[in-house]
Short mmCIF file of C-alpha atoms and ligand atoms in Angstrom, two decimals:
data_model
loop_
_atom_site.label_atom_id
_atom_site.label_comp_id
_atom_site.label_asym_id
_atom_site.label_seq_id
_atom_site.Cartn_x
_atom_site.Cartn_y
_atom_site.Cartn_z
CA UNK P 1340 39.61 -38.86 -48.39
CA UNK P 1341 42.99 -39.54 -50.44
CA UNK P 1342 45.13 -37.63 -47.42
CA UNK P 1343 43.24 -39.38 -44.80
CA UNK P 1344 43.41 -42.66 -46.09
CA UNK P 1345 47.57 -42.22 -45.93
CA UNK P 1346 49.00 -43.55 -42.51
CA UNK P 1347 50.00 -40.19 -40.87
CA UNK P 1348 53.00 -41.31 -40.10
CA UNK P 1349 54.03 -41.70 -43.70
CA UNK P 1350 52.19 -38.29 -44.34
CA UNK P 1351 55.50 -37.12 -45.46
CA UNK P 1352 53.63 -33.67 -46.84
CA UNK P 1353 52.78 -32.99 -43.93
CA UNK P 1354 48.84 -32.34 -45.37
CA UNK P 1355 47.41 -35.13 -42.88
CA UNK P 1356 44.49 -33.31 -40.52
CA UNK P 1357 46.09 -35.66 -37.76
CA UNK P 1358 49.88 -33.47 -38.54
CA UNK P 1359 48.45 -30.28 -38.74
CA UNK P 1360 46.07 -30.58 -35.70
CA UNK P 1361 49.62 -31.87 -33.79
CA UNK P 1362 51.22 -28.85 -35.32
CA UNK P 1363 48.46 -26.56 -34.05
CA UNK P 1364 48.51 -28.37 -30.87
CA UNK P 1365 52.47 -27.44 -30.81
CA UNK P 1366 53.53 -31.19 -30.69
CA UNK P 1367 55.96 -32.39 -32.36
CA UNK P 1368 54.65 -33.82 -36.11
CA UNK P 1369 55.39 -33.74 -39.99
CA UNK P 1370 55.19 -30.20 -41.07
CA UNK P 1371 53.76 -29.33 -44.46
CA UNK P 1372 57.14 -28.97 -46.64
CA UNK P 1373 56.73 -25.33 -47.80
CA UNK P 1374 56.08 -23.80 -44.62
CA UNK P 1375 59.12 -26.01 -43.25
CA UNK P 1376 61.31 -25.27 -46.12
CA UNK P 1377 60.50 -21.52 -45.41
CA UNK P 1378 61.12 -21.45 -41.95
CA UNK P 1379 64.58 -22.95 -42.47
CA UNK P 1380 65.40 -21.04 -45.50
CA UNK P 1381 64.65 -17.77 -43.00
CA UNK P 1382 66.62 -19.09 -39.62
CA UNK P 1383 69.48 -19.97 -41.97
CA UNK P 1384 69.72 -16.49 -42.89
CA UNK P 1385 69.80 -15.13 -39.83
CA UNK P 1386 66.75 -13.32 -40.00
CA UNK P 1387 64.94 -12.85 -36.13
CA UNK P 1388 61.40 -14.34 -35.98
CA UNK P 1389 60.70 -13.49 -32.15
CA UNK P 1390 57.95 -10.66 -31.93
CA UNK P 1391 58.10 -9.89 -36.19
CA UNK P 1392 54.98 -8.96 -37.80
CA UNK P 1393 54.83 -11.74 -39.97
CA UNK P 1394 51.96 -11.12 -42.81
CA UNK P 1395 51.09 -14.31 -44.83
CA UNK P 1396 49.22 -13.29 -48.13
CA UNK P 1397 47.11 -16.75 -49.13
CA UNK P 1398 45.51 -19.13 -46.59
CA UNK P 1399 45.73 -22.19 -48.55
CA UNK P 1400 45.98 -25.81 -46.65
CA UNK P 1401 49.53 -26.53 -48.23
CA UNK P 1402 51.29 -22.75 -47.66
CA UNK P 1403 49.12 -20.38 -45.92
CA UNK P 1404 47.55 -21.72 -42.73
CA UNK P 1405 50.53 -24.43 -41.98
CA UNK P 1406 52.89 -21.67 -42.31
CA UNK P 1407 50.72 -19.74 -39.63
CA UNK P 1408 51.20 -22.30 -37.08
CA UNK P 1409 55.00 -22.76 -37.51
CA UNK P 1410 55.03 -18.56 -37.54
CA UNK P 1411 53.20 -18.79 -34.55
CA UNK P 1412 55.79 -21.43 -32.93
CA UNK P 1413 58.69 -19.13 -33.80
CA UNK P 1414 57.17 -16.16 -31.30
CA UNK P 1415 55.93 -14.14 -34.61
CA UNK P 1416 52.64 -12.22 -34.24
CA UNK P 1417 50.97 -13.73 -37.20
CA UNK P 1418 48.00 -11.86 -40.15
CA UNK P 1419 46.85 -14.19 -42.74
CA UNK P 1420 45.22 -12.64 -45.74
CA UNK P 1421 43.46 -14.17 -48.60
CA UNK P 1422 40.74 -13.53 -51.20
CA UNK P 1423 38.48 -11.33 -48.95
CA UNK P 1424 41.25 -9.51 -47.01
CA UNK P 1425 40.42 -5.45 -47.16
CA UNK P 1426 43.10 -2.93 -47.49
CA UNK P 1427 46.39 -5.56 -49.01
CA UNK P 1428 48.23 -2.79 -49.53
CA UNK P 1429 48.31 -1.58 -45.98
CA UNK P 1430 48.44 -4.57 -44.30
CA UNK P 1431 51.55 -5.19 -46.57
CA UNK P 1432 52.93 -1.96 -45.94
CA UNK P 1433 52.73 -2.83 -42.14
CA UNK P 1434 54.82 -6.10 -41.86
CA UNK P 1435 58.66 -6.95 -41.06
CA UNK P 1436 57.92 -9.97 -43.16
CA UNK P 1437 56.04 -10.63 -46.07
CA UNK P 1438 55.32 -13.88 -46.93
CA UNK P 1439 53.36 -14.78 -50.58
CA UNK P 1440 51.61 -17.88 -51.39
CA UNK P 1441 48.87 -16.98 -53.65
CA UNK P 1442 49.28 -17.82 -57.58
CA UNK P 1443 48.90 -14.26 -59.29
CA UNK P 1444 51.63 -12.65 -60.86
CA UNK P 1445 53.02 -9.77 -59.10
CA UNK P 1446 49.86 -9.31 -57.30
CA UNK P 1447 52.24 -7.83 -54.66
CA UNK P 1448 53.53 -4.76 -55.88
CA UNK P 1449 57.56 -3.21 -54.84
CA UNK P 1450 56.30 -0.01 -53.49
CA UNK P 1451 53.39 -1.60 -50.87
CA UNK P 1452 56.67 -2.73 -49.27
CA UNK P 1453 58.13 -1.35 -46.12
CA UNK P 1454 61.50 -0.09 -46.14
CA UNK P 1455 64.10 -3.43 -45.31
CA UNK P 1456 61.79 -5.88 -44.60
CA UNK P 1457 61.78 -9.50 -45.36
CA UNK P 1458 60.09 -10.95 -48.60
CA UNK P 1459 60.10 -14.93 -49.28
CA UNK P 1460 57.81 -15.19 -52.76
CA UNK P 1461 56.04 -18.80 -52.90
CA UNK P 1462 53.98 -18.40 -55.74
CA UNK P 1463 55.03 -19.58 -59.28
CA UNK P 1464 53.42 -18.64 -62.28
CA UNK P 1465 54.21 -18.76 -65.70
CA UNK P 1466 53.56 -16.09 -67.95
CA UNK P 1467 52.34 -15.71 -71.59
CA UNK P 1468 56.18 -16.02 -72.94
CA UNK P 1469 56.83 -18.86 -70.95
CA UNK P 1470 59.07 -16.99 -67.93
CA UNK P 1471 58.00 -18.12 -64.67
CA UNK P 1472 57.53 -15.37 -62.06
CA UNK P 1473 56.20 -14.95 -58.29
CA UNK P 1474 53.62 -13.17 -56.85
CA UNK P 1475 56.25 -10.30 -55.48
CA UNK P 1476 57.10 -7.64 -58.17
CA UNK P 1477 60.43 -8.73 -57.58
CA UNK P 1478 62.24 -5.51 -59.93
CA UNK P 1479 60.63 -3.08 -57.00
CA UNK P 1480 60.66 -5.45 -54.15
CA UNK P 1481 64.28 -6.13 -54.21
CA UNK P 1482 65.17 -2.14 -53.75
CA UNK P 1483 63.28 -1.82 -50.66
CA UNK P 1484 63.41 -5.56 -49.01
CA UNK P 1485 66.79 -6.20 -46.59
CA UNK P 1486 66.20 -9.81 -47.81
CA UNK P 1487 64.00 -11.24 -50.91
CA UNK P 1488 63.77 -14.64 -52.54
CA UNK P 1489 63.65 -14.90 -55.82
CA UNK P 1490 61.14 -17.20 -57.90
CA UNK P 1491 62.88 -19.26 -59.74
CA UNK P 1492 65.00 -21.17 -57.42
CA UNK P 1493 64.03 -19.36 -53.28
CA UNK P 1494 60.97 -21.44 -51.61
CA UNK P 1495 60.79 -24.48 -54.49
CA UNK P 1496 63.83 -25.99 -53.35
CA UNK P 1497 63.21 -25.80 -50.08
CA UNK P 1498 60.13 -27.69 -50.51
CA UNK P 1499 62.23 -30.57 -52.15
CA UNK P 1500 64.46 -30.44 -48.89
CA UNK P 1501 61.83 -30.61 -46.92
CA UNK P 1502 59.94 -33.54 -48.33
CA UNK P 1503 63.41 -35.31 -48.29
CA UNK P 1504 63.83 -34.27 -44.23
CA UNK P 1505 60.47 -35.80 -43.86
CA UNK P 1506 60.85 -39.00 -45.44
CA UNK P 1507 64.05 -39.13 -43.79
CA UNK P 1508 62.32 -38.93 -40.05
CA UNK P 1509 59.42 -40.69 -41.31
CA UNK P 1510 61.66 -43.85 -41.89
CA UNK P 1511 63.66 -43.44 -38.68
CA UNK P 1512 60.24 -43.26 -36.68
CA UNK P 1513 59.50 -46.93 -38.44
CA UNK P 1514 62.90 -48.46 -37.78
CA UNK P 1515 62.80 -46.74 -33.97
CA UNK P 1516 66.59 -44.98 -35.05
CA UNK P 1517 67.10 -42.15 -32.33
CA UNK P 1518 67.52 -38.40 -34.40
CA UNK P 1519 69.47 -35.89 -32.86
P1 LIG L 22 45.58 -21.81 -53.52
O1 LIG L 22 44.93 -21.42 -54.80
O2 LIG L 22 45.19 -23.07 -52.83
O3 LIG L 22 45.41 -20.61 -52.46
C1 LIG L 22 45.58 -19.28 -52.85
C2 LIG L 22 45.26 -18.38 -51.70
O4 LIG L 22 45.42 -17.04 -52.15
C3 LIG L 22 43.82 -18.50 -51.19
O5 LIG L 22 43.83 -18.51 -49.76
C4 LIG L 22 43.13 -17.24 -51.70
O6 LIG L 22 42.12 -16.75 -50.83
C5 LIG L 22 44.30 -16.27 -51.77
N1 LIG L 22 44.09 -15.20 -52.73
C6 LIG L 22 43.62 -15.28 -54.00
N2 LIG L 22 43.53 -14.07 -54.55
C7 LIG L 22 43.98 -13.19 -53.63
C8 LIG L 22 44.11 -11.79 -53.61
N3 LIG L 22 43.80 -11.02 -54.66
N4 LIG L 22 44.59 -11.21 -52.47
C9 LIG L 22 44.93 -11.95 -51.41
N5 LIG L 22 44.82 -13.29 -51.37
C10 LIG L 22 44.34 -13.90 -52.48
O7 LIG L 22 47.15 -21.77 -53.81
P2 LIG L 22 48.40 -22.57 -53.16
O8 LIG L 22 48.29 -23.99 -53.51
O9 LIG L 22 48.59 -22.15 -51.74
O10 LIG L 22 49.59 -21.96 -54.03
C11 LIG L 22 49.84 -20.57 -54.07
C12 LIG L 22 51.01 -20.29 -54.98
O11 LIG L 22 52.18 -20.87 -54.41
C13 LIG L 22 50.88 -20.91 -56.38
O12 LIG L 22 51.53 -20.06 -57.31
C14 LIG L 22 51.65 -22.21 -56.27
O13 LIG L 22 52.15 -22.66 -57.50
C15 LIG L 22 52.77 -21.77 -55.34
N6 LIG L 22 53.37 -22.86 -54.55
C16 LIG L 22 54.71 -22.90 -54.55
C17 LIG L 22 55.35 -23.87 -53.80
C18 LIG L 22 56.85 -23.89 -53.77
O14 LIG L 22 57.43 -24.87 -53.33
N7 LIG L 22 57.50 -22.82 -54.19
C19 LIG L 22 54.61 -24.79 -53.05
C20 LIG L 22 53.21 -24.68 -53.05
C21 LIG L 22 52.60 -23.71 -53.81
#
């Protein structure tokens, strides 16, 4: 009711159901700011989305399904896995990129990995001693991945950016100023 009651055009997370049913549509909208910041953060590396197996672990409204659609619109053959998924392991095993948005501590472990693939960890959790840590057992992950974010200070600032980009467009849309 809260989301819905904000003028989608000021939906500057990107959470509205009128933005995500334009994303999933493929027309042009406000994306949710995690799955935009993540996107950027991956084309500014370099790193080829066209035809990737692109596993998502966490189908949340915020990371996991928005990020499926904007996977999708980069040519990447997309699995989202959450909660009731069978096999994680495998399925992790099996992807060029693994993406991780679901809130448990190194729920992912290094060796499920596939030699040199991609791993961007969303999650943040903070453990008993106060260190906050993804959901990526980052120590193992990092010896197999070609390319790893780390948690502090990968995905959350990209979600700043993102929310910043948005507001940005959202006021230019008001004030009819032309973006390149
Ligand atoms: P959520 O609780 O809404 O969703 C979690 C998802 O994980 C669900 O789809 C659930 O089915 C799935 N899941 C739970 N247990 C699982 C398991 N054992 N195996 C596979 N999937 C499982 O969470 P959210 O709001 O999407 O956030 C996820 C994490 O990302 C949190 O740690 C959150 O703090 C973090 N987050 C970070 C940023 C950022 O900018 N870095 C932004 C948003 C969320």
């Amino acid at each position: 009711q809260i989301i819905e009651a904000i003028h989608p055009d000021k939906d500057v997370d990107g959470f509205h159901p009128y933005n995500i049913g334009r994303l999933a549509k493929r027309l042009e909208s406000l994306q949710s700011c995690t799955p935009k910041g993540i996107c950027k953060l991956l084309k500014s590396a370099d790193i080829e989305l066209l035809g990737k197996d692109v596993l998502i672990v966490g189908a949340s409204n915020i990371v996991g399904r928005p990020l499926g659609l904007l996977m999708l619109l980069e040519g990447a053959t997309v699995t989202i896995c959450h909660r009731f998924t069978k096999n994680l392991p495998e399925k992790v095993g099996q992807a060029d990129i693994i993406i991780a948005a679901v809130g448990k501590p190194e729920l992912i472990k290094g060796d499920w990995i596939k030699q040199d693939a991609v791993v961007v960890d969303v999650g943040i959790n903070r453990t008993k001693n106060g260190q906050i840590i993804g959901d990526i057992e980052f120590s193992k992950a990092k010896s197999k991945a070609s390319w790893i974010t780390p948690v502090p200070g990968g995905v959350g600032p990209m979600t700043v950016v993102s929310l910043l980009e948005n507001t940005f467009l959202s006021y230019c849309k008001r004030e009819s100023i032309p973006i390149d």
